[in-house]
Amino acid sequence: MLSRLLKEHQAKQNERKELQEKRRKEATAAATTLTEALVDHLNVGVAQAYVNQRKLDHEVKTLQIQAAQFAKQTTQWISLVENFNQALKCWIH
């Protein structure tokens, strides 16, 4: 009788341990899945920010080049207008 009770008690303890181990593994797997999903979500945002930054850098370089070209062209126009004015002054006098 006592031996049977002891065996039943040990069997129930083993079942509880197995159930607890199973739940621990499930919780670990769920936590891992959640962590991976969070990291993936963050990585998408970081990757998009990187792509946007590269586009902005390219646009800034393009704008700098265009501004320099415009400044050069403006200087040429000013020179042409000044030469034209000088020519008019000479022609009038």
Coordinates of C-alpha atoms in Angstrom, one line a residue:
M1 CA 0.0 0.0 0.0
L2 CA 2.7 2.5 1.0
S3 CA 4.9 1.4 -1.8
R4 CA 2.0 1.9 -4.3
L5 CA 1.4 5.4 -2.9
L6 CA 5.1 6.3 -3.2
K7 CA 5.1 5.1 -6.8
E8 CA 2.0 7.1 -7.6
H9 CA 3.5 10.2 -6.0
Q10 CA 6.7 9.8 -7.9
A11 CA 4.8 9.2 -11.2
K12 CA 2.8 12.4 -10.6
Q13 CA 5.9 14.3 -9.8
N14 CA 7.5 13.1 -13.0
E15 CA 4.4 14.1 -14.9
R16 CA 4.5 17.6 -13.4
K17 CA 8.3 17.9 -14.1
E18 CA 7.7 16.9 -17.7
L19 CA 4.8 19.3 -18.1
Q20 CA 6.8 22.1 -16.5
E21 CA 9.7 21.3 -18.8
K22 CA 7.4 21.3 -21.8
R23 CA 5.9 24.7 -20.8
R24 CA 9.4 26.1 -20.2
K25 CA 10.4 25.1 -23.7
E26 CA 7.2 26.5 -25.2
A27 CA 7.8 29.8 -23.3
T28 CA 11.4 29.9 -24.5
A29 CA 10.3 29.3 -28.1
A30 CA 7.7 32.0 -27.9
A31 CA 10.1 34.5 -26.4
T32 CA 12.6 33.7 -29.1
T33 CA 10.0 34.1 -31.8
L34 CA 8.9 37.4 -30.3
T35 CA 12.5 38.7 -30.1
E36 CA 13.2 37.7 -33.7
A37 CA 10.0 39.5 -34.8
L38 CA 10.9 42.6 -32.9
V39 CA 14.5 42.7 -34.3
D40 CA 13.2 42.1 -37.8
H41 CA 10.7 44.9 -37.4
L42 CA 13.4 47.3 -36.2
N43 CA 15.8 46.2 -38.9
V44 CA 13.3 47.1 -41.6
G45 CA 13.0 50.6 -40.2
V46 CA 16.8 50.9 -39.9
A47 CA 17.2 49.7 -43.5
Q48 CA 14.7 52.1 -44.8
A49 CA 16.3 55.0 -42.9
Y50 CA 19.7 54.0 -44.4
V51 CA 18.2 54.0 -47.9
N52 CA 16.6 57.4 -47.3
Q53 CA 19.9 58.8 -46.0
R54 CA 21.7 57.5 -49.1
K55 CA 19.1 59.2 -51.3
L56 CA 19.4 62.4 -49.4
D57 CA 23.2 62.3 -49.7
H58 CA 22.9 61.8 -53.4
E59 CA 20.4 64.7 -53.8
V60 CA 22.6 67.0 -51.7
K61 CA 25.6 66.2 -54.0
T62 CA 23.5 66.8 -57.1
L63 CA 22.2 70.1 -55.7
Q64 CA 25.8 71.2 -54.8
I65 CA 27.0 70.5 -58.3
Q66 CA 24.0 72.3 -59.9
A67 CA 24.4 75.3 -57.6
A68 CA 28.1 75.6 -58.6
Q69 CA 27.2 75.4 -62.3
F70 CA 24.5 78.0 -61.8
A71 CA 27.0 80.3 -60.0
K72 CA 29.5 79.9 -62.8
Q73 CA 26.8 80.6 -65.4
T74 CA 25.6 83.6 -63.5
T75 CA 29.1 85.0 -63.4
Q76 CA 29.4 84.5 -67.1
W77 CA 26.1 86.3 -67.7
I78 CA 27.2 89.2 -65.5
S79 CA 30.4 89.4 -67.4
L80 CA 28.5 89.5 -70.7
V81 CA 26.1 92.2 -69.5
E82 CA 29.0 94.3 -68.3
N83 CA 30.9 93.9 -71.6
F84 CA 27.7 94.8 -73.4
N85 CA 27.2 97.9 -71.3
Q86 CA 30.8 98.9 -71.9
A87 CA 30.3 98.4 -75.6
L88 CA 27.2 100.5 -75.5
K89 CA 29.0 103.3 -73.6
C90 CA 31.8 103.3 -76.2
W91 CA 29.3 103.3 -79.1
I92 CA 27.2 106.1 -77.6
H93 CA 30.2 108.4 -76.9

